[in-house]
Coordinates of C-alpha atoms and ligand atoms in Angstrom, one line a residue:
X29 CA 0.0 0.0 0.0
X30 CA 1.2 3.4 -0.5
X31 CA 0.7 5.4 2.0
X32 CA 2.7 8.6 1.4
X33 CA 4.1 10.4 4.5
X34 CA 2.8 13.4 2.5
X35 CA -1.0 12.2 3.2
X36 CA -0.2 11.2 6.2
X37 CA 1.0 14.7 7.4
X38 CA -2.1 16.0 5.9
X39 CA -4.9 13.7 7.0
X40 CA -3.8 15.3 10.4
X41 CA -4.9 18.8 9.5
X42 CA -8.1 18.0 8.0
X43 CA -8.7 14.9 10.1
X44 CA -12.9 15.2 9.5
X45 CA -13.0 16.5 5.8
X46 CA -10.5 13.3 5.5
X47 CA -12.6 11.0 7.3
X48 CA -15.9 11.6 4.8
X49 CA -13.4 11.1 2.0
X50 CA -11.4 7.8 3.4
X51 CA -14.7 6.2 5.2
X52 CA -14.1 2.7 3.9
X53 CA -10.8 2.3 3.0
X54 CA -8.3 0.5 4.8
X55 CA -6.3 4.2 5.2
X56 CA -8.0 5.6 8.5
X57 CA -5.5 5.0 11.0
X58 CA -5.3 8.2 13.0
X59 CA -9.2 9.4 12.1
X60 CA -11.1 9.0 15.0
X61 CA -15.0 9.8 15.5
X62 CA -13.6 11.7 18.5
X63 CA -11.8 14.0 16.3
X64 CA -13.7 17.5 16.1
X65 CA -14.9 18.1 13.3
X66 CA -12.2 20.6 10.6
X67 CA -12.1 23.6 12.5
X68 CA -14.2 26.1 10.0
X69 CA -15.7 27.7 13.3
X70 CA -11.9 28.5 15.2
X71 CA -11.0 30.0 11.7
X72 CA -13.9 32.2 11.2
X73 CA -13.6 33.2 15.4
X74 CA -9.7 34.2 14.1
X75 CA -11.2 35.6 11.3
X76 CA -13.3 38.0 13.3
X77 CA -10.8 38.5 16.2
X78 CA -8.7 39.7 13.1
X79 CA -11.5 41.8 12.2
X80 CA -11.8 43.0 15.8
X81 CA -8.4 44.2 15.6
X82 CA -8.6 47.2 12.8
X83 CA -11.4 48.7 15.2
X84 CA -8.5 49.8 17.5
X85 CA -5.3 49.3 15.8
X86 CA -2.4 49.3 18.7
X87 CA 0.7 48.6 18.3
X88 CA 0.3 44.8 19.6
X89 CA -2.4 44.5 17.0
X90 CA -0.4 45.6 14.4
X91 CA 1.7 43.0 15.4
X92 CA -0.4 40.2 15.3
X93 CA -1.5 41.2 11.6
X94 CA 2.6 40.5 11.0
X95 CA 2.3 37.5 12.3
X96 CA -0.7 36.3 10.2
X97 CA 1.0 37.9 7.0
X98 CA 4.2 35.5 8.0
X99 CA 2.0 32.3 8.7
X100 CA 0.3 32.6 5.5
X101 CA 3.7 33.0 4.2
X102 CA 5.1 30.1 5.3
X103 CA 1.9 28.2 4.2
X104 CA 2.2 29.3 0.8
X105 CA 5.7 27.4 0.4
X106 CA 4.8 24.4 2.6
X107 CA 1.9 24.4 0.1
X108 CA 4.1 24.5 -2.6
X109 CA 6.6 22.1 -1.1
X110 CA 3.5 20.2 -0.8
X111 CA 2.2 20.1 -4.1
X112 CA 5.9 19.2 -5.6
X113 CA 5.9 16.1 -3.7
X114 CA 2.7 15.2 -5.1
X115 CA 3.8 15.6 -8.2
X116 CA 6.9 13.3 -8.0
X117 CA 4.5 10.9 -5.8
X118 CA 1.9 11.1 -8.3
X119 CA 1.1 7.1 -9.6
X120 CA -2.5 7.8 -10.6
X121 CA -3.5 5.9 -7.5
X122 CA -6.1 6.8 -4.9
X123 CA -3.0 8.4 -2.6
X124 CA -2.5 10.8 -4.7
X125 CA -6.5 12.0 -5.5
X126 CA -5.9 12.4 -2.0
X127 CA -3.7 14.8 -1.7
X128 CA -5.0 16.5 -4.2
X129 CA -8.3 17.2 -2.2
X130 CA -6.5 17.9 0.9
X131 CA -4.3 20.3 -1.0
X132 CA -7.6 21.9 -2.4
X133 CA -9.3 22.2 1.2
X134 CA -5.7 23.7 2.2
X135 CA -5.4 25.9 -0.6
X136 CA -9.2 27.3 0.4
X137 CA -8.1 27.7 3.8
X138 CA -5.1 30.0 2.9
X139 CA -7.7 32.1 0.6
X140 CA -9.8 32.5 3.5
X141 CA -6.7 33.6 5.3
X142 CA -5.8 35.9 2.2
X143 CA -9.0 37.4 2.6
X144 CA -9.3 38.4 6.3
X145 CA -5.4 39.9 5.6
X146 CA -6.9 42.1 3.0
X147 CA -9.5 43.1 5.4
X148 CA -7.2 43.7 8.2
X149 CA -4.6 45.1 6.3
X150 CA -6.7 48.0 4.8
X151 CA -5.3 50.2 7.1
X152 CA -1.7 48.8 7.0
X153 CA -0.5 48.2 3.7
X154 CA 2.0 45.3 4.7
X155 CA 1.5 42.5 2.7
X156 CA 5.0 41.5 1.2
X157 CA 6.2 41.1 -1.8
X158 CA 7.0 37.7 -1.9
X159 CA 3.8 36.6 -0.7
X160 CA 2.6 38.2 -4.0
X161 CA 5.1 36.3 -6.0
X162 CA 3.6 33.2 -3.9
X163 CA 0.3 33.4 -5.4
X164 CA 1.4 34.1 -8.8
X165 CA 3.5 30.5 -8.4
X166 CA 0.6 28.8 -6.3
X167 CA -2.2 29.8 -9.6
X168 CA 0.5 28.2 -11.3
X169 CA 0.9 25.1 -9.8
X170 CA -3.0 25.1 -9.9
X171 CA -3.1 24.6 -13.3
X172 CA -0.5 22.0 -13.2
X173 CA -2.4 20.4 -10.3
X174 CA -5.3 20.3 -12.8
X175 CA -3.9 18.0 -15.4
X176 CA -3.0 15.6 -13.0
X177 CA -6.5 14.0 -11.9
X178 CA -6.4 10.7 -13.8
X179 CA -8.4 8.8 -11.5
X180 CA -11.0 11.6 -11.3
X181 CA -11.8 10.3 -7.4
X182 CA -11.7 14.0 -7.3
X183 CA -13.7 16.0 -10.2
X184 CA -13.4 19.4 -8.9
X185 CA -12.3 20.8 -11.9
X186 CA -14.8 23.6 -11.8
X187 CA -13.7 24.4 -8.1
X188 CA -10.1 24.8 -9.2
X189 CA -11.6 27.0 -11.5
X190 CA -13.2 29.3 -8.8
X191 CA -10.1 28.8 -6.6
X192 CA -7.9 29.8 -9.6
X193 CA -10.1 33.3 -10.3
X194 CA -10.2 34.2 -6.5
X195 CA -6.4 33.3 -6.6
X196 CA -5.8 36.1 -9.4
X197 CA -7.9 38.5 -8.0
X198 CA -6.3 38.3 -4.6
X199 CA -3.0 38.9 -6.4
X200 CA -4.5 41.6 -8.8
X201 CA -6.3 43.4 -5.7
X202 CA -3.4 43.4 -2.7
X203 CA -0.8 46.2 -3.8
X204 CA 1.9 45.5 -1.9
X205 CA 4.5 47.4 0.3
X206 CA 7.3 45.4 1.6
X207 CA 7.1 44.3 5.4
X208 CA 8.7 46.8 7.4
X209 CA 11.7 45.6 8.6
X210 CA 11.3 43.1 12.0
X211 CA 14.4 44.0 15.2
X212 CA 16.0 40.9 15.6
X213 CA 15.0 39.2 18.1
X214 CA 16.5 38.4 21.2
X215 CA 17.0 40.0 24.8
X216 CA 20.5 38.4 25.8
X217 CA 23.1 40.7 27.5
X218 CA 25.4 39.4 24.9
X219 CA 22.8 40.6 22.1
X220 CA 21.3 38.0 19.2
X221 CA 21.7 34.3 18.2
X222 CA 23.4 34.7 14.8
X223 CA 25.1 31.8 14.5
X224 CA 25.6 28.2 15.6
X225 CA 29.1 26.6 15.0
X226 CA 30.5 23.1 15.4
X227 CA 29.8 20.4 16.8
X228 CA 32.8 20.8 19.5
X229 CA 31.5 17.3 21.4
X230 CA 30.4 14.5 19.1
X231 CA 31.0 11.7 21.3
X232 CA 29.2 7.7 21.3
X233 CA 27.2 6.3 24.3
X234 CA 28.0 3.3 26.4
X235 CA 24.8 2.0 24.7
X236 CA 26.7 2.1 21.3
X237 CA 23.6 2.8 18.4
X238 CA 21.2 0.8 20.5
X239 CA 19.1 3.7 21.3
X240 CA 18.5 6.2 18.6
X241 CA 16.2 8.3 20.9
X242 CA 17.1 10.4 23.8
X243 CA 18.4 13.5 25.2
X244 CA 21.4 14.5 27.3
X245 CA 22.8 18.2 29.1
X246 CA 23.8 19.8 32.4
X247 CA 21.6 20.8 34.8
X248 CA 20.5 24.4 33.8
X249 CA 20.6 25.3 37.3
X250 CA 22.5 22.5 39.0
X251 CA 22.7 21.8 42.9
X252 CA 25.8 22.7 44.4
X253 CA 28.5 20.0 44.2
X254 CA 26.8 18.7 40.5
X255 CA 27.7 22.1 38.8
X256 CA 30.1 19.7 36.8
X257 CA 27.4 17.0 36.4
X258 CA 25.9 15.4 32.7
X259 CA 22.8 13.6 32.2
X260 CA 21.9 11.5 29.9
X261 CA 18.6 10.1 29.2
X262 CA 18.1 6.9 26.3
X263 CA 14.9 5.4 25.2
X264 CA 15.1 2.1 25.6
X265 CA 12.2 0.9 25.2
X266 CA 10.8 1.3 21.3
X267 CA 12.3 4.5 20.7
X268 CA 9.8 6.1 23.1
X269 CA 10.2 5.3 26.7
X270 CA 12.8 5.8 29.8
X271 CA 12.8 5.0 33.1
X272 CA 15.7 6.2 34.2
X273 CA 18.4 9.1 34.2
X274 CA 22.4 7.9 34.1
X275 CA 24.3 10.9 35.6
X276 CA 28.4 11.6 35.2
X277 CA 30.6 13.9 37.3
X278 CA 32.2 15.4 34.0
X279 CA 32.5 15.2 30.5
X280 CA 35.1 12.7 30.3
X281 CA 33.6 10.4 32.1
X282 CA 30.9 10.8 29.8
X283 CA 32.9 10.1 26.9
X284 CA 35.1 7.2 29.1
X285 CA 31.2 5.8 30.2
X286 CA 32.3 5.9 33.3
X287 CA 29.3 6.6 35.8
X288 CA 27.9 8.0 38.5
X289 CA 25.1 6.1 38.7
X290 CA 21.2 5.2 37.8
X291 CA 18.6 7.3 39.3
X292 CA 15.5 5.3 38.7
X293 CA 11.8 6.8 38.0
X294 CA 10.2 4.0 38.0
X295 CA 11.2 -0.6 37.7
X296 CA 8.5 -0.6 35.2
X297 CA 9.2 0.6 31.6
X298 CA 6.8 1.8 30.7
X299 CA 4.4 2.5 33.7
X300 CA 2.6 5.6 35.3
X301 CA 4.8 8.6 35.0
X302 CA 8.1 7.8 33.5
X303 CA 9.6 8.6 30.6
X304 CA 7.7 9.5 26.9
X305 CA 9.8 10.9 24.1
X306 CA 13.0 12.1 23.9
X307 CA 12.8 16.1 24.8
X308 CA 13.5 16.3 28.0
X309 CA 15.4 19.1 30.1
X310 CA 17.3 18.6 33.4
X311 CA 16.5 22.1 35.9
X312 CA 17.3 22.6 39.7
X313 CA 18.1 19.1 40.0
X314 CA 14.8 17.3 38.2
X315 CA 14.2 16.1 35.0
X316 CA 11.1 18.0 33.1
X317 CA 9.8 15.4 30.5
X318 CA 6.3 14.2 28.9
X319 CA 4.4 11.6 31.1
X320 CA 3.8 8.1 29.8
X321 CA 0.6 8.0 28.1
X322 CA -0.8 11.3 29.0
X323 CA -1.1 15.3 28.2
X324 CA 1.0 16.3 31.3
X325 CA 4.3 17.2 32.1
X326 CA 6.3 15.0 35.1
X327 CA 9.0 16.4 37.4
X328 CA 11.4 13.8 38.5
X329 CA 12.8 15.1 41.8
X330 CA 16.4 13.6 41.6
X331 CA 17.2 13.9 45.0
X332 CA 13.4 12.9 46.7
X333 CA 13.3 11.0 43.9
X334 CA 9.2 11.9 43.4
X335 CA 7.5 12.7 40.5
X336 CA 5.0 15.3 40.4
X337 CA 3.2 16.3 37.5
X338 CA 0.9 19.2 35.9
X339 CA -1.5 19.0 33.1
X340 CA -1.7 20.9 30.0
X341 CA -4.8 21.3 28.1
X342 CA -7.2 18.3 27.9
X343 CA -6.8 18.5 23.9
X344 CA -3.0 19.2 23.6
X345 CA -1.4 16.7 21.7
X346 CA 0.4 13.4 23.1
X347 CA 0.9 10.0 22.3
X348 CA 2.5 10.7 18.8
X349 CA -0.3 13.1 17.9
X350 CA 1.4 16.1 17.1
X351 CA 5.4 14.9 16.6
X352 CA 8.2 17.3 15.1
X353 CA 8.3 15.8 11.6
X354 CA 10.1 17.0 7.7
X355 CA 9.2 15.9 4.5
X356 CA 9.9 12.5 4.8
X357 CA 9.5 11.5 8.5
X358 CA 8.1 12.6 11.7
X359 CA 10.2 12.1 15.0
X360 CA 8.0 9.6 17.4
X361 CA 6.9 10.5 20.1
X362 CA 8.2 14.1 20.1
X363 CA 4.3 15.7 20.8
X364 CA 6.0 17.8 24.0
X365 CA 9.6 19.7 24.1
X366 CA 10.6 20.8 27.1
X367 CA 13.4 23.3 26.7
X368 CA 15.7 25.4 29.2
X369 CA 16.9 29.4 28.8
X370 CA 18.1 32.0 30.9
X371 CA 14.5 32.4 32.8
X372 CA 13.8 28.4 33.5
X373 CA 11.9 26.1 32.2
X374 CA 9.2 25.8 29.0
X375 CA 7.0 23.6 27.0
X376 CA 6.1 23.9 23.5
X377 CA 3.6 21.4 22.0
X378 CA 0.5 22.0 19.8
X379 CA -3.3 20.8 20.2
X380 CA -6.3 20.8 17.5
X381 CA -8.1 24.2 18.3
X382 CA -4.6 25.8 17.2
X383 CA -4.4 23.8 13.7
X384 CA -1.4 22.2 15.0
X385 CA 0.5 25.2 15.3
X386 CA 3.1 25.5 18.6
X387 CA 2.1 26.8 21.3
X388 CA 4.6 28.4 24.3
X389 CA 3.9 27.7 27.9
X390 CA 6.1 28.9 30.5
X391 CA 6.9 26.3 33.1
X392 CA 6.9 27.6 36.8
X393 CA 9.4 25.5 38.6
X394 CA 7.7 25.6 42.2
X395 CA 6.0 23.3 44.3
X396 CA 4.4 21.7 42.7
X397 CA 5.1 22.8 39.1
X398 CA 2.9 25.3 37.7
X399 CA 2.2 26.3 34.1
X400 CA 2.8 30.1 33.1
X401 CA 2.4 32.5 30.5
X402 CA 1.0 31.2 27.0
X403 CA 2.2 31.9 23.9
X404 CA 0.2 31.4 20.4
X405 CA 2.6 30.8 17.5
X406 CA 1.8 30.8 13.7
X407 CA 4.1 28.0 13.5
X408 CA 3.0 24.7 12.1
X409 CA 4.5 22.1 14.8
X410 CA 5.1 19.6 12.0
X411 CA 6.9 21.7 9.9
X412 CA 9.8 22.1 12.3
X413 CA 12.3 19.1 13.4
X414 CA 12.9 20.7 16.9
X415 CA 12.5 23.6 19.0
X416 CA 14.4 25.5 21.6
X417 CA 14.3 28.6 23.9
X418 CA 17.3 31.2 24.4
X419 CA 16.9 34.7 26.1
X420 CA 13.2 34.5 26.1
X421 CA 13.2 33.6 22.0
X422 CA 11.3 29.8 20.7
X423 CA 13.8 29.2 17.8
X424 CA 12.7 26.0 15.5
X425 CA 14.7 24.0 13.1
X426 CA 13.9 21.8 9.9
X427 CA 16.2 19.7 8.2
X428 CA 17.5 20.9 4.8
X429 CA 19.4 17.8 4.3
X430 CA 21.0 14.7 5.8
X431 CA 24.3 17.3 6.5
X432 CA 22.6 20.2 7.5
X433 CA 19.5 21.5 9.8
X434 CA 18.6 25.1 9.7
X435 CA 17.0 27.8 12.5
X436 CA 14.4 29.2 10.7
X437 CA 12.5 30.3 12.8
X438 CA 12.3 32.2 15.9
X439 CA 9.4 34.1 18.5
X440 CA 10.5 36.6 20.6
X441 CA 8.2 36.0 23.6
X442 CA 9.0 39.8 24.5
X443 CA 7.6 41.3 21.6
X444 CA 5.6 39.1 20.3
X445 CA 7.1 38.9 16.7
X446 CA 7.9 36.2 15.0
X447 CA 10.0 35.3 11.9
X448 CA 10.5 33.4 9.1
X449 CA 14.0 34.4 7.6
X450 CA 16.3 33.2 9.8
X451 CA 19.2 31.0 7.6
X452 CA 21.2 29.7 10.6
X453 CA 22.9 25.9 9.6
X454 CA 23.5 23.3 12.0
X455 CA 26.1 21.3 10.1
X456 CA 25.3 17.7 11.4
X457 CA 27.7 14.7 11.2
X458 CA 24.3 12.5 11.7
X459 CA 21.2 12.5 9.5
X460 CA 18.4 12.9 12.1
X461 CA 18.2 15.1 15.7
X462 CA 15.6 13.4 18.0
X463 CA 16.1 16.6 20.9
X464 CA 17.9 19.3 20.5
X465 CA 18.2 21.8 24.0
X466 CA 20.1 25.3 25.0
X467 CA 21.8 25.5 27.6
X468 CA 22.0 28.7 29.4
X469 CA 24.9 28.0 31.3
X470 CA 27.8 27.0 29.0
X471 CA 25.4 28.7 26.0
X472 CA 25.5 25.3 23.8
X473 CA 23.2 23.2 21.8
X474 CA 23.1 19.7 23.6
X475 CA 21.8 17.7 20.7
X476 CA 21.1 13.9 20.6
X477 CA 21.7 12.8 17.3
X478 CA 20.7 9.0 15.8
X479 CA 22.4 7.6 19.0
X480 CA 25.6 10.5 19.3
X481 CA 25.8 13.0 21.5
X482 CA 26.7 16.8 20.6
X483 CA 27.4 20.4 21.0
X484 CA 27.6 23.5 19.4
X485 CA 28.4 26.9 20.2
X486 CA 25.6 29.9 19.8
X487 CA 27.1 32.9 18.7
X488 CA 25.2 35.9 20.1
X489 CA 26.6 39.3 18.7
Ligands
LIG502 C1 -14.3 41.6 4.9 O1 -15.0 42.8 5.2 C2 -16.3 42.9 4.7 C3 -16.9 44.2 5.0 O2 -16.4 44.7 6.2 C4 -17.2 41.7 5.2 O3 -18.5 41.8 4.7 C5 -16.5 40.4 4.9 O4 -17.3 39.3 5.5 C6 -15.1 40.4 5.3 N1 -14.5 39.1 4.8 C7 -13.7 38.3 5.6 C8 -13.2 37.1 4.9 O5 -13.5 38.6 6.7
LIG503 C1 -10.2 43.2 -0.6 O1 -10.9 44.2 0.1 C2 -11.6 45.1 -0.8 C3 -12.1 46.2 0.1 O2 -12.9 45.7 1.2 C4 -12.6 44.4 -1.6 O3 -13.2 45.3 -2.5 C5 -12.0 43.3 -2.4 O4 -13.0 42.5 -3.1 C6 -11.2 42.4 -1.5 N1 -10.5 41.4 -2.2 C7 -10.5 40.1 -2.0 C8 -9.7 39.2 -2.8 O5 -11.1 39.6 -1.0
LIG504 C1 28.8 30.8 11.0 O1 29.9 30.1 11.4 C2 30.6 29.3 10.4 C3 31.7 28.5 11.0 O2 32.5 29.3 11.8 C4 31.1 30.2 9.3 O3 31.7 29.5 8.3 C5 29.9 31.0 8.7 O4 30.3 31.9 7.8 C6 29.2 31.7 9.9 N1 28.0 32.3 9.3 C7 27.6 33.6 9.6 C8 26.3 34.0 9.0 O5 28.3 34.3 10.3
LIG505 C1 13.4 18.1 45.5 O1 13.2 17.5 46.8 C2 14.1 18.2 47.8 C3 13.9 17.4 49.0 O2 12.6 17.3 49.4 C4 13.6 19.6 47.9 O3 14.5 20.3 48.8 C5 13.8 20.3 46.5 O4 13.3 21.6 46.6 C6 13.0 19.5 45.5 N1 13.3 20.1 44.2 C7 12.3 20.5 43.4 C8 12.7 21.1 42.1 O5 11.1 20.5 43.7
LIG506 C1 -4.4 31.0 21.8 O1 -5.3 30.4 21.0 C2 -6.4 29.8 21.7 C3 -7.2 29.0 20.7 O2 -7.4 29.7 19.5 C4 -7.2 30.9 22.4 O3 -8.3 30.3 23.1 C5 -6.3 31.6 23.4 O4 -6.9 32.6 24.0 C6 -5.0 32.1 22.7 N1 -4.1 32.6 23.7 C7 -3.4 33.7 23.6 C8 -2.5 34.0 24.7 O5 -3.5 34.4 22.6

């Protein structure tokens, strides 16, 4: 059976429309009657809160309309990217028909979008340039898409038609001014990220390849005598659970294997509260992680060794719902990422009502821990390998190629803006990161990479 990734990844965003097309065939894995039906509704309430906003334009709204300009931006291309792949894919089978209607209901949804921006943006004449050039490329593409529908499952022809006109007259009607230029973002002392170099560690584990999951670090804000301390956490069961952390006094023991000790969560693996997927942070001497089989967060006490946990949202994603994924794979298992900065602890993860984009929570290390501050991103979680936090800034990756991973992305939590255009390379001397973390301390990447263990340097300037 052929069951791209590409459909995949997409029966995911339109889980309901999906499930009246698929009902049937053998291809309805992840569709669940429990799924809510596509969210029309949540776009039309953004739709009017975007409406809302040009009744009172502040300077926050303003901002918000930046950030919708840079989603739909970054929709367009995945779009695109989207639409190439079916067109290599493309074997005249039912897959493809497929993705041709999911790209249809996408493509309306972005024309929905394009609309309320020309609505909102009457009063702020910011749509870019390139997002122009997008649509000239995406009516394109239409027309391409159009000779393609051998198996006529899907006869929409005259709805490509109608998607096609509105396409032209969106591009006709939106005279664009460039963006205004964005500050970089960033509120370190030592000014903004700008560049990433190394690795300086690449180093095996004492588990050899065994384990191609897992994460590893210092404490961000280690207890005095383990200042020197490394953790290291391996899946070892299926690529998706732990039950316990292996600690080292320093990095050469590390590297020598030689050590401390097993601090264990739980003898079960798994059971109630231990490990699930591999993005988990060390902080004030507990490990932050995603609880086995559930939408919470645990804290490992290392010394009391206690768990105690706190819940995010009912619908937020888990259990491989919402994973980090490119073009060709999704990471398991990687539906929470706990990440360290200068300010503590985070959270990113994504849940239905926000179309799978990431969403920011700030972690509140008391007793127990709390959940803070939330953060709305126009980020689609699955187009992004991995996510971290420096200064108060969500950066995300995606991989470019087997020897290279790029930050393209960052969210300054301070102001609110996001962007798009960041072209920071990770060179990588392994095809695939399952966790990638900052640390404020030392100011590396600690990356886990298919089984090795790295870091690199973050150039703020
Ligand atoms: C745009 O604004 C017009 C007039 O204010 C309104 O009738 C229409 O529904 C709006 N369209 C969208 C997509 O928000
Ligand atoms: C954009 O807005 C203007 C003014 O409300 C309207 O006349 C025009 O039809 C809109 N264009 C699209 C593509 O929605
Ligand atoms: C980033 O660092 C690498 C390695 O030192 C260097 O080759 C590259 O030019 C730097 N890139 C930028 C944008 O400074
Ligand atoms: C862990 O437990 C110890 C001993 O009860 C306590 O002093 C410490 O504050 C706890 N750490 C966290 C992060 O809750
Ligand atoms: C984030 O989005 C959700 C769902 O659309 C909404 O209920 C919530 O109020 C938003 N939160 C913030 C901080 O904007």
């Amino acid at each position: 059976m052929k069951l791209t990734l590409l459909s995949l990844y997409m029966i995911f965003v339109v889980p309901s429309i999906l499930a009246q097309t698929m009902s049937g065939t053998s291809c309805v894995c992840d569709l669940k009657d429990s799924e809510p039906p596509f969210p029309m509704e949540k776009l039309q309430n953004v739709e009017k809160a975007a409406t809302k906003c040009t009744e009172s334009i502040t300077s926050k709204q303003m901002l918000e309309v930046d950030a919708l300009l840079l989603g739909l931006n970054r929709r367009l291309s995945q779009l695109e990217q989207q639409v190439g792949v079916l067109e290599r894919e493309d074997d005249g089978d039912l897959y493809g028909a497929v993705s041709l209607r999911i790209i249809e209901i996408e493509l309306a949804e972005i024309l929905q979008l394009v609309k309320k921006l020309n609505n909102t943006t009457l009063h702020h004449q910011s749509l870019s340039s390139n997002t122009l050039k997008e649509l000239q490329a995406m009516t394109a593409e239409m027309e391409e898409l159009e000779k393609f529908d051998h198996t006529r499952v899907v006869s929409k022809q005259r709805e490509n038609q109608r998607l096609k006109r509105e396409l032209t007259e969106c591009r006709d009607e939106l005279q664009a001014t460039p963006l205004p230029p964005t500050p970089e973002p960033g509120h370190c002392p030592q000014g903004h990220l700008v560049n990433v170099t190394g690795p300086k560690t690449n180093t095996g584990t004492e588990y050899g390849t065994s384990y191609s999951y897992g994460a590893w670090g210092q404490d961000a804000n280690p207890p005095a005598g383990k200042e020197n301390w490394f953790w290291l956490v391996a899946l070892t069961s299926s690529n998706v659970y732990a039950n316990y952390i292996r600690e080292y006094s320093s990095l050469s023991s590390l590297i020598a294997a030689v050590k401390v000790g097993d601090v264990v969560i739980a003898s079960a693996n798994p059971t109630t509260n231990t490990i699930q997927g591999p993005n988990v942070v060390m902080y004030g001497d507990a490990l932050y992680y995603g609880c086995y089989n559930s939408h919470s967060i645990c804290r490992f006490n290392m010394t009391q060794r206690a768990v105690t946990t706190v819940s995010l949202p009912k619908d937020s994603g888990f259990n491989n719902k919402f994973p980090f994924c490119h073009l060709q794979a999704c990471y398991v298992y990687t539906d929470l990422d706990l990440a360290t900065d200068e300010s503590g602890v985070w959270v990113t993860y994504t849940s239905p009502d926000s179309f799978g984009n990431v969403i920011i929570r700030k972690v509140e290390a008391g007793s127990p821990p709390a959940l803070g501050r939330t953060w709305n991103t126009s980020l689609h979680k699955r187009t992004a390998t991995n996510t971290f936090m420096a200064c108060g800034v969500l950066y995300a990756t995606r991989y470019l190629d087997k020897e290279t991973e790029e930050i393209f992305y960052s969210f300054d939590t301070v102001t609110g803006q996001e962007r798009y255009d960041l072209h920071i390379h990770i060179k990588k001397p392994y095809t695939n990161i399952q966790s990638l973390n900052y640390s404020p301390r030392d100011r590396m990447l600690y990356v886990y990479s298919d089984a090795y263990l790295l870091t690199y340097n973050v150039i703020f300037e």
